[in-house]
Every structure is written in C-alpha cells, then in structure tokens.
mmCIF file of C-alpha atoms in Angstrom:
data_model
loop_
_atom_site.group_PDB
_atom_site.id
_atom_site.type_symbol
_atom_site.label_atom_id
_atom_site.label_comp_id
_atom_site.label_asym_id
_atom_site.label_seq_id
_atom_site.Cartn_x
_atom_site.Cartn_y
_atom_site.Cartn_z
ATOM 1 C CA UNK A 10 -24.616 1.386 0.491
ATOM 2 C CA UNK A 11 -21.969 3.925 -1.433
ATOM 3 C CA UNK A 12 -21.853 7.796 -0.675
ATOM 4 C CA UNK A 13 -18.832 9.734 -1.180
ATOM 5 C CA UNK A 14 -17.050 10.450 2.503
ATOM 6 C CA UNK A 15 -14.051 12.368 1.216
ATOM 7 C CA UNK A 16 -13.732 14.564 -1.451
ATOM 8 C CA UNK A 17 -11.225 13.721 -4.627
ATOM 9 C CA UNK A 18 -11.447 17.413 -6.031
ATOM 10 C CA UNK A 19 -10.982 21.421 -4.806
ATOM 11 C CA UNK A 20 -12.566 23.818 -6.436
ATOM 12 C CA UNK A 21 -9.706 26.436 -7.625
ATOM 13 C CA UNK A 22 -11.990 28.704 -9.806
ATOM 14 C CA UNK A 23 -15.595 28.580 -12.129
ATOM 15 C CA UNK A 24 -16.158 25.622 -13.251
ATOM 16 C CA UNK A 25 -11.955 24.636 -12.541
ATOM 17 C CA UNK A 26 -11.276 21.802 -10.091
ATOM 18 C CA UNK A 27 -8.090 20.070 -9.515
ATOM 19 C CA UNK A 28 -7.350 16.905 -8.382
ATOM 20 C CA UNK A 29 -6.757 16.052 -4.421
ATOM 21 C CA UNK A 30 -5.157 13.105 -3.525
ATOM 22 C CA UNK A 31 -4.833 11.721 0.434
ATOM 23 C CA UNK A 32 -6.272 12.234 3.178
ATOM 24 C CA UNK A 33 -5.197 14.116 6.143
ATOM 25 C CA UNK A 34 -4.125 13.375 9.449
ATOM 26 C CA UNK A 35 -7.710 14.206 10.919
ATOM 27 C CA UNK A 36 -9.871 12.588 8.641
ATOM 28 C CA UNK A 37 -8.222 8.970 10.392
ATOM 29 C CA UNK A 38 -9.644 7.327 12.825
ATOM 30 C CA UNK A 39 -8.985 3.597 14.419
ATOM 31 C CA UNK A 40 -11.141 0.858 12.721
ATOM 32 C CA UNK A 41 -11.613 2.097 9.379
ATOM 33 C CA UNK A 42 -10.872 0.240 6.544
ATOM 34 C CA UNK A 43 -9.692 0.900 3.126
ATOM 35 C CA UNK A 44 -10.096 -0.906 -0.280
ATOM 36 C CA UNK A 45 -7.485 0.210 -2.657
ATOM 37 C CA UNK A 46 -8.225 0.075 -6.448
ATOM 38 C CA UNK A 47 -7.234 -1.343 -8.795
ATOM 39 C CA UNK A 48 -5.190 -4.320 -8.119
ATOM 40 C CA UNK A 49 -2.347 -5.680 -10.247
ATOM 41 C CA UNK A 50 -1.743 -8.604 -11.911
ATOM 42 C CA UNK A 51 1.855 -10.073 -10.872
ATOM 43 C CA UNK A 52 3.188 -11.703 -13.784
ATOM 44 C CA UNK A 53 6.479 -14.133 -14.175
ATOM 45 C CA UNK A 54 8.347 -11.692 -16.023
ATOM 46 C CA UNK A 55 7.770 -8.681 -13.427
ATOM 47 C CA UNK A 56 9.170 -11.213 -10.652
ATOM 48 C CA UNK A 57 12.446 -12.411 -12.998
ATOM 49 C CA UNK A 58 13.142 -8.565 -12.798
ATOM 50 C CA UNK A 59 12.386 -7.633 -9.198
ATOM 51 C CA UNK A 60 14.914 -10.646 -9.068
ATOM 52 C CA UNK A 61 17.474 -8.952 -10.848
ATOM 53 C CA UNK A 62 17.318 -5.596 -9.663
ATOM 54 C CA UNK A 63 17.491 -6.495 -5.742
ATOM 55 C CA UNK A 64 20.347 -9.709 -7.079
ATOM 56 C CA UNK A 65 18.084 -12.462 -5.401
ATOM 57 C CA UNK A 66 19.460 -15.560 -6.078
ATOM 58 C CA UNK A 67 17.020 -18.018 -5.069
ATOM 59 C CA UNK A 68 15.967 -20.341 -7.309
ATOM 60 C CA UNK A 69 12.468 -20.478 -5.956
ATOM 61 C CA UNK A 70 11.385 -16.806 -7.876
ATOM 62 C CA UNK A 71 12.389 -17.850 -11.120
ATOM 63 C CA UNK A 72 13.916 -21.527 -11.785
ATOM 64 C CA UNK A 73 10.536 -23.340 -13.165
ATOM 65 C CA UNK A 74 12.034 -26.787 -12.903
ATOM 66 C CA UNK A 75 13.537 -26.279 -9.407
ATOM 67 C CA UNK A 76 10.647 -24.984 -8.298
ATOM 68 C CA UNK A 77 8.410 -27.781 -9.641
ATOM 69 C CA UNK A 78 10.269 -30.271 -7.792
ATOM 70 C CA UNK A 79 8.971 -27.744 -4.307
ATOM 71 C CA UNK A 80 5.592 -28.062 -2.192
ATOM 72 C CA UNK A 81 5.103 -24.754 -4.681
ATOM 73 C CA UNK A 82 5.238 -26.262 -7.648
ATOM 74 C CA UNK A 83 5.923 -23.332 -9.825
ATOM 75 C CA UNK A 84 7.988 -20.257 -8.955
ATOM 76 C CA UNK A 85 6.713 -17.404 -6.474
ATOM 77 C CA UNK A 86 6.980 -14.335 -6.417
ATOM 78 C CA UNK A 87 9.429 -12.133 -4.754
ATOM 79 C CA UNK A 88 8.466 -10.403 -1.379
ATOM 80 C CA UNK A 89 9.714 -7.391 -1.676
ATOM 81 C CA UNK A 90 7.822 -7.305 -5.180
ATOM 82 C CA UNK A 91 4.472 -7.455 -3.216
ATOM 83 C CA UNK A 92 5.315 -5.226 -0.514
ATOM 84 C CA UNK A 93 5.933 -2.893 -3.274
ATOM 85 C CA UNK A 94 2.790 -3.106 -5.199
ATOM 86 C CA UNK A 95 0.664 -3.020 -2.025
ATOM 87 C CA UNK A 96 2.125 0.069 -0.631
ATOM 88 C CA UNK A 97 2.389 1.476 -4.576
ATOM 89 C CA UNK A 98 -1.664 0.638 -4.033
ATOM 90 C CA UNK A 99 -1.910 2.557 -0.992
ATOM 91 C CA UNK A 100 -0.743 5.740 -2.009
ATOM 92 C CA UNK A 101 -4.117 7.405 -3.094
ATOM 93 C CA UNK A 102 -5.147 7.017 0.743
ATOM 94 C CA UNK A 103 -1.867 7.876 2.483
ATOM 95 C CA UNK A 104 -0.201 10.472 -0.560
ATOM 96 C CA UNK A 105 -0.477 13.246 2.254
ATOM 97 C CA UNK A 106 2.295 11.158 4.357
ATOM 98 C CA UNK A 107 5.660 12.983 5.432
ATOM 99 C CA UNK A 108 7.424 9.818 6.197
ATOM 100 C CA UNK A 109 6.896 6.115 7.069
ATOM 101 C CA UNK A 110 8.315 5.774 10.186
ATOM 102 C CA UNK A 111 8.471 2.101 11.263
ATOM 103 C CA UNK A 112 7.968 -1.417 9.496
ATOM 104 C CA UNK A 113 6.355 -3.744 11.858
ATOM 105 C CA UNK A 114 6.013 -7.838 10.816
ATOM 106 C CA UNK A 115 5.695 -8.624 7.222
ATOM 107 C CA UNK A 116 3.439 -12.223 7.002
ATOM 108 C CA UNK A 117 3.102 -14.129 3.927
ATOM 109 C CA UNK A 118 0.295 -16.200 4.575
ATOM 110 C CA UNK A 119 -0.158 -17.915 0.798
ATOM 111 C CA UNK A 120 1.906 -18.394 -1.885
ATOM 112 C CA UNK A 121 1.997 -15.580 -4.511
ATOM 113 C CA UNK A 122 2.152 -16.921 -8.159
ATOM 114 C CA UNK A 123 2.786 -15.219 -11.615
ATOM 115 C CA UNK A 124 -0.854 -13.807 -12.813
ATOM 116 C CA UNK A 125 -1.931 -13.601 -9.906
ATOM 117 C CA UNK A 126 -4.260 -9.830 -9.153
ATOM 118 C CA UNK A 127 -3.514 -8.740 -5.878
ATOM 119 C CA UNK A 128 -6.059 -6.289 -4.460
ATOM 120 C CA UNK A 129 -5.056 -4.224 -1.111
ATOM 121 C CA UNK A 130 -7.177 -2.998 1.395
ATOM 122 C CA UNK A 131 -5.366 -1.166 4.890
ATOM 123 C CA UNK A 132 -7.120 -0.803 8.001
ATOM 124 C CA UNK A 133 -6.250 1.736 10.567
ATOM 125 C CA UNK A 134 -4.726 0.434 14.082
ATOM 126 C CA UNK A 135 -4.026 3.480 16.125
ATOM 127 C CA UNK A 136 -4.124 7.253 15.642
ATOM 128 C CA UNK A 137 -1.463 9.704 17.870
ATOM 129 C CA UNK A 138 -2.099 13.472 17.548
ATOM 130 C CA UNK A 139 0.672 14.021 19.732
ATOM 131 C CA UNK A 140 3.340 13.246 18.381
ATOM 132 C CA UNK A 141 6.813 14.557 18.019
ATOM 133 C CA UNK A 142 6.338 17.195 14.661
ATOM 134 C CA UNK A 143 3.676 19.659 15.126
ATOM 135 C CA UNK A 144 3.246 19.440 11.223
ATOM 136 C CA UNK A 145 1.890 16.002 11.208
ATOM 137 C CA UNK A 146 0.490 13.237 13.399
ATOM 138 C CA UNK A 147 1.395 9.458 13.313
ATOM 139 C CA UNK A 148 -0.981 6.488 12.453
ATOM 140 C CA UNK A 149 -0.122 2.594 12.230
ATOM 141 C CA UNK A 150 -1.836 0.725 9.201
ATOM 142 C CA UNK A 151 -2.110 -3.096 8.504
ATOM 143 C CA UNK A 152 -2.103 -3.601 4.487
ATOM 144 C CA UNK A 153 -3.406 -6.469 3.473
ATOM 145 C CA UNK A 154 -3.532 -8.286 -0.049
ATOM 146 C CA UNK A 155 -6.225 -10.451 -1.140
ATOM 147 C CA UNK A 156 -6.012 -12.717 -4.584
ATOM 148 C CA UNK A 157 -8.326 -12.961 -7.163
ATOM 149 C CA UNK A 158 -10.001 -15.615 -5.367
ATOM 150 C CA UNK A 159 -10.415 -13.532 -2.187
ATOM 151 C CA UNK A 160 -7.953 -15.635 0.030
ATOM 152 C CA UNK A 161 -5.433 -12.932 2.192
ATOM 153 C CA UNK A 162 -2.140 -14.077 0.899
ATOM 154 C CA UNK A 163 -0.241 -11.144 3.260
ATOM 155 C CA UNK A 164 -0.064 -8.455 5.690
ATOM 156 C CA UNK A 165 1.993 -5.822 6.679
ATOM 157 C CA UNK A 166 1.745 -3.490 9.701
ATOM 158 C CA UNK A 167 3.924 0.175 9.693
ATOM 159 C CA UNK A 168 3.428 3.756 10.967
ATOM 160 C CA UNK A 169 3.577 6.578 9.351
ATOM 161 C CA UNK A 170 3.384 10.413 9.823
ATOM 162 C CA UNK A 171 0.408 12.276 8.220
ATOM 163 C CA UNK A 172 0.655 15.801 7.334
ATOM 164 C CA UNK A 173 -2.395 17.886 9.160
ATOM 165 C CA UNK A 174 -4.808 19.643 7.151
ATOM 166 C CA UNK A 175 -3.486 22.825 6.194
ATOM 167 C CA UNK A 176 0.302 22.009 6.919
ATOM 168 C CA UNK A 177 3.098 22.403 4.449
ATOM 169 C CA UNK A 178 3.596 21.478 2.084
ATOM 170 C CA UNK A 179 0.456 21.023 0.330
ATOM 171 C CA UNK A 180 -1.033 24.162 1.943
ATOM 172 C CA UNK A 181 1.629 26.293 0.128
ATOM 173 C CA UNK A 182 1.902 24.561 -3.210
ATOM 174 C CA UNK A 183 -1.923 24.282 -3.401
ATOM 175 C CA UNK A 184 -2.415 20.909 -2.932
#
C-alpha cells in the first residue's frame, strides 16, 4: 500500500508551488525506515578517480591483475566512494540537517564491484528533542546499501542535528 505521508511541495501562490526538500526534526520518529531513490551504478572508472583524488594507493581499487590473483578477483571499490554515494542518496530525507555530528562504525559486509547499483535505504535509531541547540534536535540513522541483487553489502550508523520546523534558516529564506 502507497499514500503520500509527507509533502514534496508548498504552495507559494495560485496555482505556484515550489519544491520542499527534507524533513524536519518532528516528522522523525524511531523505527521508520527510508528507501532512497534512485541508486547508482558504481563503475571502474568512478573508483580509479575516487582513487586519485583521496591518493589511495592500494592496488586492490584499481590493479585488475593484482586483484585477480585476490579472494576478490577483480578490483573493489573504494570505501569512502560508497559512503559518499549513500549519504549523496540520503540527502532528499535529511536536506533539512544543520550538521552531522558523529560517525559511528562503518561495516562492509560484501564486496562492492564496478557496475554494481547500490540502492540506500536509512532507518531511524533514536530521536533527542533535547538537545544542546534550541534550533534543531539530534537523530542517529543506520544507512544501509543493498546491490542489485538485494544482498546488504554495508552500513553506516551517525547522528545528526535536524533543523525544527519553522527554524532558520529555511523559515527565513522560504524554504
């Protein structure tokens, strides 16, 4: 079953409607889960350069014969490279955050391979309206990545502060 629990669009005139993206602190609660379209296809090529640009050196992200001669067979792909893309996938859900406030672990459970789609989904842990800034409130996420073959090949765990509804700065700039 499908209905629409939060709305993607304010009303800013007749018939004018803008855009709304995240959600705000109060519309969290602990259990719910969140499927995050669309994935992204990881290829080779992406990996070489998240290889480049952070200067990892190990042979296993982008050295096809090296790797072959692994229990991987072929080259995988970076970490930080997924951590990016899942929470680049997250940000529709959590674009009303002030700040991420705290990594927790990072577990790869599968091997991530060039063309492969990761999907994410998060699932919120723990809400705390009292915390420290009276702008926001602070909730802890797991993200998690599926493949295209539905196996979970990671998760993540972090907290982050939330603006409140009608906090700055969306409230002033219209958001």
């Amino acid at each position: 079953m499908s209905r629409f629990c939060f709305s993607a669009y304010i009303q800013v005139g007749d018939n004018r409607y803008r855009e709304r993206y995240g959600l705000n602190f109060e519309d969290f609660k602990p259990g719910q889960v969140f499927h995050h379209r669309p994935g992204v296809t990881i290829s080779q090529q992406d990996n070489v350069e998240e290889c480049i640009n952070t200067y990892n050196q190990a042979m296993i992200h982008f050295d096809n014969h090296y790797a072959a001669q692994t229990e991987f067979k072929k080259p995988l792909i970076d970490t930080t490279l997924i951590v990016q893309r899942l929470m680049g996938m997250t940000w529709k859900t959590y674009n009303r955050r002030k700040s991420i406030l705290q990594w927790g672990c990072i577990d790869m459970l599968l091997p991530v391979y060039g063309g492969d789609t990761l999907y994410a989904e998060s699932e919120v842990l723990s809400v705390d309206s009292d915390f420290r800034d009276s702008e926001s409130g602070m909730i802890e996420v797991a993200v998690r990545s599926n493949n295209q073959r539905g196996e979970q090949t990671c998760e993540m765990r972090c907290s982050m502060s939330i603006y409140k509804r009608d906090r700055l700065p969306f409230s002033v700039n219209n958001y």
